[in-house]
Amino acid sequence: MSLSNALSNAVSGIVAASRGTEVVASNLSNALTPGYARRELQLSTRPYIAAGGGVHVDGVTRSVRTSVLAQSRISSAETARAQTLADFHKQISDSHGVPGAPGALATLLSDFDVALTAAAARPENETGLSRVVTTAQSLARGYNSLGTQLQDARTRADQAIASDVRDLSEGLTRIVELNRQITVQLATGDDANALMDSRQQIVDRLSQIVPVQEMPRDGGRIALFTTSGGVLLDGFKPAEFDFTPSGKLGPGMSVGTPPVGVVSMNGVELAGGKMGILSGGRLDANFRIRDVEAPAAQARLDAAARDLYERCADPSVDATKPATAAGLFTDGGGALDPANEAGLAQRLSFNALADPAKGGALWRLRDGLGATTSGPAGNSALLDNLRNILADARLPASAGISGIERSAAVMVADVTSTAAIQRVDAESLLSGASAQSNTYETMLRQDGVDSDHEMESLLALERAYAANAKVLQTVDDMIQTILRLT
């Protein structure tokens, strides 16, 4: 081998070792950076005749197992969906409370029943009658609060949908731009790995909104599809999404009736079964909360509120009032229209005729809401009637709950237990989804940066650099010796 060939070989080795050191440094410094893919230096031998031998740096590639990454994104979408639903059901279950705990719906009803029992024992005692008023008002406020929280949850879900749709549109637009930049970088022979990292981070974020599948295209570009076959991006123009938030939602507002809207994709509303192409992620979960889960919970709550209203308004309880008039509880101050049950929980209130703070009189609890004058102070018949009718097993008149005979306490217990069961089911699904997601995350980390392996590579590069430097030194010594001889 000639001195020039030896010099060329050594220089190429030093260049490769220096580039390899840069790659190792990049890997170690970005080991915990989300979306960063471990870099690998690609080398090949140079032909001896054409280039004098040595090593050639072909480039730096990203090490990513695409199959694991794809499954990780799908499981991430399912986890985001399960987490959103679990958070909703936890909030609703906590709002209903545990029977016996202060403020729980079942506890408020029990307090009202106890107050009626005490008042019936001493109907002449105004303190006992006042206790009936305060417990009844607390029970009505309990229903009011639960109904309000359900509609607030729907409103938050609607706002989250608007935010996710905006993020989805912006993310797809950014990926189009990154596709273009990556194509240009690769065409000019430059390193596009940093741009690919940025693109992967964006796709990872979008996969929590909608589960996506990535497909490679020419020039380093990618196309994105939903797992249900919807085309998000394939070419140079992304799918266009539009959604108008509804504002504050109420119990009578349902999907398909303005202002409660749906997502539009490329100008087509994804109503009904069409929404299936975007199913599986956080967007799907928020639609389910807004249009299915919260309305169903509202219907159950309204059914319990109507049961309480109708028990206390039963003509057999109080013969002094008109048969169709409200009883101890009212629908916003008046009688309930059965066709307008939706939102009754929010409108339930204590009858002002028996509320001294609103011009009513406590003795009407004892003598009847329609009584014009106070009767015998020891009359407990009406209070006994109220206690008895709360304990009676009655068929609910509402369609929002199963048609089984129940007492008022069992009705509330069923509504509370349904919320608790749905919470347990949602958290169970979340646990399974999280376990699967963690499995794929572990697999991705195994393919990621291993600091021990990188340090071993660094030591090998150091030895290679030293060996090639020794060759350079030897060649230099030989040239110096030749020069001295001449």
PDB file of C-alpha atoms in Angstrom, residues 90 223 344:
ATOM      1  CA  LYS A  90     -65.670   9.378  38.291  1.00  0.00           C
ATOM      2  CA  ALA A 223     -49.929   9.552   4.424  1.00  0.00           C
ATOM      3  CA  LEU A 344     -86.668  18.427  35.975  1.00  0.00           C
TER       4      LEU A 344
END
